[in-house]
Coordinates of C-alpha atoms in Angstrom, one line a residue:
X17 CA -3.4 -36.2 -19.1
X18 CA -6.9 -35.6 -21.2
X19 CA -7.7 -32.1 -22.5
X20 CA -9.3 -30.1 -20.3
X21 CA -12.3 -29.9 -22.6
X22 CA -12.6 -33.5 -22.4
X23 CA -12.6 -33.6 -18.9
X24 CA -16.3 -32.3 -19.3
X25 CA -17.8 -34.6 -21.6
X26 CA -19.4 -36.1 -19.1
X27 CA -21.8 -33.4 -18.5
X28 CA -24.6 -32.5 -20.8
X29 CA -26.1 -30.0 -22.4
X30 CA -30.1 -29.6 -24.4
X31 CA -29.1 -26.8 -26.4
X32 CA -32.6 -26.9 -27.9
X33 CA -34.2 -25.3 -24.4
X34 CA -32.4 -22.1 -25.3
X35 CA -32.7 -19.2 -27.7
X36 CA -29.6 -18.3 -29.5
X37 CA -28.9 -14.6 -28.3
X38 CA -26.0 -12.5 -29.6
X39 CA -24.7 -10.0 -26.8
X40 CA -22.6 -7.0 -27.2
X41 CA -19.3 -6.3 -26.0
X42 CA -20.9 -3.9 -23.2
X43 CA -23.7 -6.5 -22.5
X44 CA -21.5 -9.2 -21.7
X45 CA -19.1 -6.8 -19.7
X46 CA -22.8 -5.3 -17.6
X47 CA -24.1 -9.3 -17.1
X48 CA -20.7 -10.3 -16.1
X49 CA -20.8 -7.2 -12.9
X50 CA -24.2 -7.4 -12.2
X51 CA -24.0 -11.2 -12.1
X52 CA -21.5 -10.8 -9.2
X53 CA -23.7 -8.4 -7.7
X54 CA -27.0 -10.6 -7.5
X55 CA -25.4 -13.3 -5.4
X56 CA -27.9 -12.4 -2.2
X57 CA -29.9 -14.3 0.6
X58 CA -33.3 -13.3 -0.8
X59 CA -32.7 -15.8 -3.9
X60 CA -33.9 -19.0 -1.6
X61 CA -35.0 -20.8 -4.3
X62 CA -32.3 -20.2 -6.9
X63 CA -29.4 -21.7 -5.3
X64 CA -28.7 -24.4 -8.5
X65 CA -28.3 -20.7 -10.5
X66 CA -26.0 -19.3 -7.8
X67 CA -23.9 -22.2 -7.4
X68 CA -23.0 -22.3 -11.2
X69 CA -22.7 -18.0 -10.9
X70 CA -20.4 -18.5 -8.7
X71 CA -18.3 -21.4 -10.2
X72 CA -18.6 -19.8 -13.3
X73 CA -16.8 -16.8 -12.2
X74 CA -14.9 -18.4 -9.1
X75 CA -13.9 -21.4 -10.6
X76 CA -13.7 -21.7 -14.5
X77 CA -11.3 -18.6 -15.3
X78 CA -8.3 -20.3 -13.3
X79 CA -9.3 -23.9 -14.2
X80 CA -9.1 -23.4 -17.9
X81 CA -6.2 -21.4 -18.0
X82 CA -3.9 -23.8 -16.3
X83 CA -3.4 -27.6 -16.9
X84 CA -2.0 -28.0 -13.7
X85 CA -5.1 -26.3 -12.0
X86 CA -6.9 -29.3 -13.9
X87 CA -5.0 -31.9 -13.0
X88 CA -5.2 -30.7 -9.4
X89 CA -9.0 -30.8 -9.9
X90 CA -8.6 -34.6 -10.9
X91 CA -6.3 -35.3 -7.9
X92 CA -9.2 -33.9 -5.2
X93 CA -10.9 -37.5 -5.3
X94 CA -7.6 -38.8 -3.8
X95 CA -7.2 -36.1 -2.0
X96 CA -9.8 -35.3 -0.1
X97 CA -7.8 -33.6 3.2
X98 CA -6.9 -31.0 0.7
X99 CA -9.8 -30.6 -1.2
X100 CA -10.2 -27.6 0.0
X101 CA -6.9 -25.8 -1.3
X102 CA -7.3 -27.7 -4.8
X103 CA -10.8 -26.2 -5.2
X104 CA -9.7 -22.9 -4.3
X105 CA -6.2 -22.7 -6.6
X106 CA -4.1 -23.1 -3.3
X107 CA -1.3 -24.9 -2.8
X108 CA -1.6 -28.2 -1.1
X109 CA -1.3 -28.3 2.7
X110 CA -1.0 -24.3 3.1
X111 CA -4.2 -24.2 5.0
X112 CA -3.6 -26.5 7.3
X113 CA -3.3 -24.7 10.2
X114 CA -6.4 -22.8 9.6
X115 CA -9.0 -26.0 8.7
X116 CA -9.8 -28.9 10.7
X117 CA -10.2 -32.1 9.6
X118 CA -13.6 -33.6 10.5
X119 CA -14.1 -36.6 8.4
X120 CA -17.7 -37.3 9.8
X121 CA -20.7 -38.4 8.0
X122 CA -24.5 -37.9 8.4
X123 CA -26.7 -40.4 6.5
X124 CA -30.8 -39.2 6.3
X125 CA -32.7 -41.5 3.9
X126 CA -30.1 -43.5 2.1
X127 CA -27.9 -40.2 1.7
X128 CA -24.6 -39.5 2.9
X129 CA -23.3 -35.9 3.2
X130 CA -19.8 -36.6 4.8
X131 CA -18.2 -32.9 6.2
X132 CA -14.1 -33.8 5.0
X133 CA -13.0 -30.6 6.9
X134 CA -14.2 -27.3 8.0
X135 CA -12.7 -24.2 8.2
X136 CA -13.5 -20.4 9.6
X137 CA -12.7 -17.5 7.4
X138 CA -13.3 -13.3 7.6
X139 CA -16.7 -13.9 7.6
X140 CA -18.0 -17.3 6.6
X141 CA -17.3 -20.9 7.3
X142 CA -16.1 -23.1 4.7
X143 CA -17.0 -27.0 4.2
X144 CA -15.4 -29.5 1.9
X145 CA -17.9 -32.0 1.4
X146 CA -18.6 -35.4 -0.3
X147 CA -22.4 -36.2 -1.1
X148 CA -22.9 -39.9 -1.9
X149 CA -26.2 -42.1 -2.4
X150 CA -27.6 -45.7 -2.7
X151 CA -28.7 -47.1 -6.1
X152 CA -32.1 -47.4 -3.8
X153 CA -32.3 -43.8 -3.4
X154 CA -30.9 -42.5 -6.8
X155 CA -33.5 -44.9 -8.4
X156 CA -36.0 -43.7 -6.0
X157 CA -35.3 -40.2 -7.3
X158 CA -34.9 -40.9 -10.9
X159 CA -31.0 -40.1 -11.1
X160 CA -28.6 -42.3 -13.0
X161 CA -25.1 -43.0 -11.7
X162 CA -23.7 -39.2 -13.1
X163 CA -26.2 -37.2 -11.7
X164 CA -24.9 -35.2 -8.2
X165 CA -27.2 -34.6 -5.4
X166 CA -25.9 -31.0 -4.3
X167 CA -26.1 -29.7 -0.8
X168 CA -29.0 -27.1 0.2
X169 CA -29.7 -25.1 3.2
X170 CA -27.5 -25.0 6.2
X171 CA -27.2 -24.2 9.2
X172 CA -24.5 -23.5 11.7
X173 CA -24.1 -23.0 15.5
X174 CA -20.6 -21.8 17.1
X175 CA -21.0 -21.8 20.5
X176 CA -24.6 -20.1 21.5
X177 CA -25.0 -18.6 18.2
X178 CA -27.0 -20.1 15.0
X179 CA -26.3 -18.5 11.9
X180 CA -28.6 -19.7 8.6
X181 CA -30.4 -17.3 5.9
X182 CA -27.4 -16.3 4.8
X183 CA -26.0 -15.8 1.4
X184 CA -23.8 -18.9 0.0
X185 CA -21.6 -20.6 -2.5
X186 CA -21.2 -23.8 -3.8
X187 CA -17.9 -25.2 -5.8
X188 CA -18.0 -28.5 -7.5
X189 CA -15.3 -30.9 -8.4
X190 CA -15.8 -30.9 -12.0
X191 CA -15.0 -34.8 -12.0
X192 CA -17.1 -37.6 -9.8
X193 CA -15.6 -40.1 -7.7
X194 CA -15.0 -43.5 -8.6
X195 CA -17.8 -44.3 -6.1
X196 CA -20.3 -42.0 -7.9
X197 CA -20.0 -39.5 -5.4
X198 CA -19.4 -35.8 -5.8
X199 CA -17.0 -32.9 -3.7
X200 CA -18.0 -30.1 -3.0
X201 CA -16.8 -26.8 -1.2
X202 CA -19.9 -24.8 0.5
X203 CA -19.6 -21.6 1.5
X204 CA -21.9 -20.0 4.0
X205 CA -22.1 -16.3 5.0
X206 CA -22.0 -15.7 8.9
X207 CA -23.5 -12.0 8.6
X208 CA -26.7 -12.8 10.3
X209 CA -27.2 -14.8 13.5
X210 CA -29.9 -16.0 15.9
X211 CA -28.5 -14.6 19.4
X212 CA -31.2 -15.8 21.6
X213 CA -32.0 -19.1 20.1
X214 CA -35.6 -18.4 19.9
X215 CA -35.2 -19.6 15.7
X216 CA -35.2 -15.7 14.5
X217 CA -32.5 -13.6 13.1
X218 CA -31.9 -11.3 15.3
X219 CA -28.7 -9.4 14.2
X220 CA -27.7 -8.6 10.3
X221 CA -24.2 -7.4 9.1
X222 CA -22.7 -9.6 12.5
X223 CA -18.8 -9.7 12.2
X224 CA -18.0 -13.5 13.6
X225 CA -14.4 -12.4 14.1
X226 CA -14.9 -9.5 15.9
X227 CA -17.0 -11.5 18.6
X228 CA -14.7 -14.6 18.9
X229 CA -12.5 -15.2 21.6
X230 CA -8.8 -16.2 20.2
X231 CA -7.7 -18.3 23.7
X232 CA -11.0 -20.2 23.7
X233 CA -12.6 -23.2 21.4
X234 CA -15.8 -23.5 20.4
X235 CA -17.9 -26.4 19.5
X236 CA -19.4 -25.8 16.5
X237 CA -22.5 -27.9 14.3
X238 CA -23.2 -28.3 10.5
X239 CA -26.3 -29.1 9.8
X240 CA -28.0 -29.2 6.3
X241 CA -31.9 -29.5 6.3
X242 CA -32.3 -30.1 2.7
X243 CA -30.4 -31.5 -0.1
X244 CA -31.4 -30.7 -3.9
X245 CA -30.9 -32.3 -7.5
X246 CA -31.6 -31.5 -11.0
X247 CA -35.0 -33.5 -11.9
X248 CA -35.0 -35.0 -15.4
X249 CA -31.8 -33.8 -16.6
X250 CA -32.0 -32.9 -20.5
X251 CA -35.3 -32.5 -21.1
X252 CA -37.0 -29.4 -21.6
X253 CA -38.1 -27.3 -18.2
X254 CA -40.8 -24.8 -18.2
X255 CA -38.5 -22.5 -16.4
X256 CA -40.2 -23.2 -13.0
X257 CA -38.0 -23.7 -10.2
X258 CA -40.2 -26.5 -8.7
X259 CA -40.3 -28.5 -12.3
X260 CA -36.9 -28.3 -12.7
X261 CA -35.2 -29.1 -9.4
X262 CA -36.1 -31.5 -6.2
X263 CA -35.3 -30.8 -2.6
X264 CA -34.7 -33.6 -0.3
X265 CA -35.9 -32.6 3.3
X266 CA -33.7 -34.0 5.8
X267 CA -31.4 -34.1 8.7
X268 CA -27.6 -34.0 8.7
X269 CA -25.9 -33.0 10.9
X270 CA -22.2 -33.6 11.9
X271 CA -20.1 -31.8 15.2
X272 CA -16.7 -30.8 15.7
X273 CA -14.8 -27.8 17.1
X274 CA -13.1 -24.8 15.8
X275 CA -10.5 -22.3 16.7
X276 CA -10.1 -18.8 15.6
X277 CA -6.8 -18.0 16.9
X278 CA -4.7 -18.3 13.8
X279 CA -7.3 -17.1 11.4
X280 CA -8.2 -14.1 13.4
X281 CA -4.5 -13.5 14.0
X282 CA -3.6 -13.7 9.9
X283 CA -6.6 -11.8 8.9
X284 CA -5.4 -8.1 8.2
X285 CA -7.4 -4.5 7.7
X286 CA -5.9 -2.2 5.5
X287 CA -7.7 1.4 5.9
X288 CA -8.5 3.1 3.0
X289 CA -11.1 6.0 3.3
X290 CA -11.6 6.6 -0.3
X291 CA -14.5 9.1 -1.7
X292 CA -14.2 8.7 -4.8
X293 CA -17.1 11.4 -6.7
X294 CA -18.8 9.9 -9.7
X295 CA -20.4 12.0 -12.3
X296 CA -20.9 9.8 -15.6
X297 CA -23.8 9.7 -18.0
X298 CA -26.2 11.0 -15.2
X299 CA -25.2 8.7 -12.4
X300 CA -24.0 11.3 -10.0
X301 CA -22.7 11.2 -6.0
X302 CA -20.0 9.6 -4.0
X303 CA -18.7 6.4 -4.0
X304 CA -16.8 5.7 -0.7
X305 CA -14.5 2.8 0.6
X306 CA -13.4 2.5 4.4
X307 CA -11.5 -0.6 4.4
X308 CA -10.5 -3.7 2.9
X309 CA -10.1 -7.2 4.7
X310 CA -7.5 -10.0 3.5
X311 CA -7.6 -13.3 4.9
X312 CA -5.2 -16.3 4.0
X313 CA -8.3 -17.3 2.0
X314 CA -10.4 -14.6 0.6
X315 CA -10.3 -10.5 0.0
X316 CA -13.6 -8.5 1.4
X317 CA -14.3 -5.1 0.5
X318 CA -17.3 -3.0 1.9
X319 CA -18.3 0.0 0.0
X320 CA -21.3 2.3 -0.8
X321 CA -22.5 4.7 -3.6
X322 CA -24.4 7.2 -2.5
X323 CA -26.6 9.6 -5.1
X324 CA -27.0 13.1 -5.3
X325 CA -29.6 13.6 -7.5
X326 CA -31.7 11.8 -5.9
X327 CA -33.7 8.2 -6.8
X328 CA -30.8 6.1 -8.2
X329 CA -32.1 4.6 -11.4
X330 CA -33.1 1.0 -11.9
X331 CA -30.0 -0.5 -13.9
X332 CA -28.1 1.6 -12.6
X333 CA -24.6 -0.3 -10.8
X334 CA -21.5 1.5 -9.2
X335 CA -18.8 -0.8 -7.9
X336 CA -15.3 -1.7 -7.4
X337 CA -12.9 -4.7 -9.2
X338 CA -9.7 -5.6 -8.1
X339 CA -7.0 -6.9 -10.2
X340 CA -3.7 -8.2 -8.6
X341 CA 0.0 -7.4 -9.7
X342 CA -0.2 -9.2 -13.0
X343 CA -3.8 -8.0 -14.2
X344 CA -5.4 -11.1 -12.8
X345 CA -9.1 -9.8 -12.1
X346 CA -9.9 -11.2 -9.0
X347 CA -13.5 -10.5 -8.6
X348 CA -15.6 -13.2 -7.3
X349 CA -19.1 -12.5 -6.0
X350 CA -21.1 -9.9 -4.1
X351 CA -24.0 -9.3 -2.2
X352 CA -25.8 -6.2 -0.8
X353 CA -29.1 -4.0 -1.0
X354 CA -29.9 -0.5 0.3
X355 CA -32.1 2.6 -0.3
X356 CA -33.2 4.1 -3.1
X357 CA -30.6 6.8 -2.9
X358 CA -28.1 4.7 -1.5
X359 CA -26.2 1.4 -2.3
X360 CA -24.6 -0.6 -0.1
X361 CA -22.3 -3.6 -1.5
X362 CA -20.4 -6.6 0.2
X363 CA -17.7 -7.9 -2.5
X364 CA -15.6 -11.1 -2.3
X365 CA -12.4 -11.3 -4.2
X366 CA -9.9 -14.2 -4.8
X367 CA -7.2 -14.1 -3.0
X368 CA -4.5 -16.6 -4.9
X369 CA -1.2 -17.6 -3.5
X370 CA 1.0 -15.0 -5.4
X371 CA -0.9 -11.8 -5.1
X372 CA 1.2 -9.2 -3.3
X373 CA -0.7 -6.1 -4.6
X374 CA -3.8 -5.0 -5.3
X375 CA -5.5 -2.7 -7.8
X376 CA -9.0 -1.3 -7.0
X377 CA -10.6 0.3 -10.2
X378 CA -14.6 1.5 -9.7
X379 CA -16.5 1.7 -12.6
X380 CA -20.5 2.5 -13.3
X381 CA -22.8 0.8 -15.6
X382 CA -26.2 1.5 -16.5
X383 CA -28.5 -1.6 -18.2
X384 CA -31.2 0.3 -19.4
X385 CA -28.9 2.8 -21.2
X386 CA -27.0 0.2 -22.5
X387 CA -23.4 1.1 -21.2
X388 CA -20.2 0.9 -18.3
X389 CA -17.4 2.0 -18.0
X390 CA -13.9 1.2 -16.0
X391 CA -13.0 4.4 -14.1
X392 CA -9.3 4.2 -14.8
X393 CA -8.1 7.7 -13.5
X394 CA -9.6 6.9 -10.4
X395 CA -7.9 3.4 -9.7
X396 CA -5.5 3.1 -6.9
X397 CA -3.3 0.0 -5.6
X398 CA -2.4 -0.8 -2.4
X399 CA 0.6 -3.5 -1.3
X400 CA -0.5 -6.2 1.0
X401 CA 1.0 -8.9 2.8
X402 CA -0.4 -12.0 1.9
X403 CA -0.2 -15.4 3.6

């Protein structure tokens, strides 16, 4: 097997676009938490950033540290029912009873976005995809035979309800097909829905589990309305998002069902009603924790800070990692908002085949001060029962 290393040469890197910057210990540590934290649905136009946010943190700390990750990685092209278990450090075939295998494609314009399988999670649907072209329409679009055209907005409809402005992720295989095409796993948020169909989200923070009936299917649509690709790749950008990346407006759109049954029934809500009081450096008030959510396939943990001394300070970040039984972080991503006296956070942990305990440790962190810090004494674990 090549070394993993090598298994990137493909892609490439102008390293003369960017200014050499040395960063700090405490830097690095704040960029890495508030990275997680800026993953949000008002960044329309910066999806191409989010996606590689995400893998970066998602994806490349498992991938490099195990050659059989890698190698799984390299398997997804040939096998593309379990693409999404390889891209999500699974084992193969133990979400099978969760996903459902679609294998339908959409063309638009020369483009095929084929949906492999599909799958409904605590809170968000999962896609595995394959995106392929035409030499006509990579020629058309000045792409050579290693460029990918990556998925863009989508929407979804389960039964009477649309969901779209969501936040979302995007994993990519980090090897092409033989064909030239590439697989991805999309991710979209199902927190805020259209309930009258009248095109307008009407509900925010909606809980797709709680409203799902377990006995019943539901005929559920994919539908993406844009594509996107990196224009000119290597050449110098001036930083704007129009001169650097292309959207391709379309329609594709593939149909299939789901079932919530098993997921809803294997999804499990540990109560933890934690106030935790911060006073660090100036950043005083109450962080506070009801509950946290673990799914066969992810870890969800809603929590708030909220400040008693009154406007909370730009810079200023309280939060929560969680490490498993080994000291695995298993932070992911996050997204939120809130007042200025009050923050309100939404984070997404990994939750790998083995973990049978988790570790919750908050910690504070203030950019324009220059500083954070793990709140240790305050950590607490909790034993779960994972699937």
């Amino acid at each position: 097997m090549k070394n993993q290393y090598e298994l990137l040469n493909g892609s490439s890197v102008d390293f003369d676009e960017y200014e050499e910057i040395e960063l700090t210990a405490s830097e690095k540590k704040r960029m890495k938490k508030r990275l997680k934290r800026e993953i949000k649905p008002a960044w329309k136009k910066a999806r191409p950033l989010i996606a590689a946010a995400v893998l970066l943190l998602a994806v490349t700390p498992v991938m490099i540290q195990n050659e059989t990750v890698w190698a799984s990685a390299v398997r997804i092209s040939q096998q593309i029912g379990q693409q999404i278990e390889l891209l999500m450090n699974k084992p193969e075939g133990s979400l099978s009873s969760y996903k459902k295998t679609v294998n339908e494609t959409a063309t638009d314009q020369g483009i095929q976005v084929k949906v492999n399988e599909l799958m409904l999670d605590d809170g968000q649907v999962l896609l595995g995809l394959t995106i392929s072209a035409d030499e006509f329409r990579r020629t058309a679009l000045g792409l050579n035979r290693n460029e990918p055209i990556r998925p863009g907005e989508l929407r979804v409809k389960i039964g009477n309800m649309s969901f779209f402005d969501s936040a979302s992720s995007i994993r990519e295989e980090p090897i092409k097909n033989k064909d030239g095409s590439w697989n991805y796993l999309y991710a979209l948020k199902l927190t805020q829905a259209d309930t009258n169909g009248d095109g307008k989200i009407d509900v925010e923070g909606y809980n797709v589990l709680d409203h799902i009936d377990p006995n019943k299917n539901y005929q559920i649509s994919a539908q993406f309305t844009s594509l996107e690709f990196e224009k000119n790749p290597g050449q110098t950008k001036s930083g704007n998002y129009r001169d650097s990346y292309g959207e391709i407006k379309g329609n594709w759109m593939v149909h299939t069902s789901v079932n919530g049954s098993k997921i809803i029934a294997d999804t499990k809500v540990y109560p933890l009603n934690k106030e935790i009081p911060i006073n660090e450096n100036g950043i005083e008030g109450v962080l506070s924790i009801k509950e946290v959510r673990v799914s066969p396939v992810s870890i969800k943990l809603h929590y708030t800070f909220t400040s008693s001394t009154g406007s909370i300070r730009g810079g200023t970040d309280v939060g929560v990692d969680i490490k498993d039984q080994n000291g695995r972080n298993l932070s992911e991503s996050g997204s939120g908002g809130g007042t200025d006296k009050v923050l309100e956070m939404d984070g997404e942990y990994r939750n790998d085949k083995d973990v049978i305990m988790l570790r919750f440790i908050p910690y504070v962190s203030d950019h324009e001060k220059d500083w954070s810090k793990d709140l240790t004494s305050d950590a607490f674990n909790l034993k779960v029962n994972n699937n």
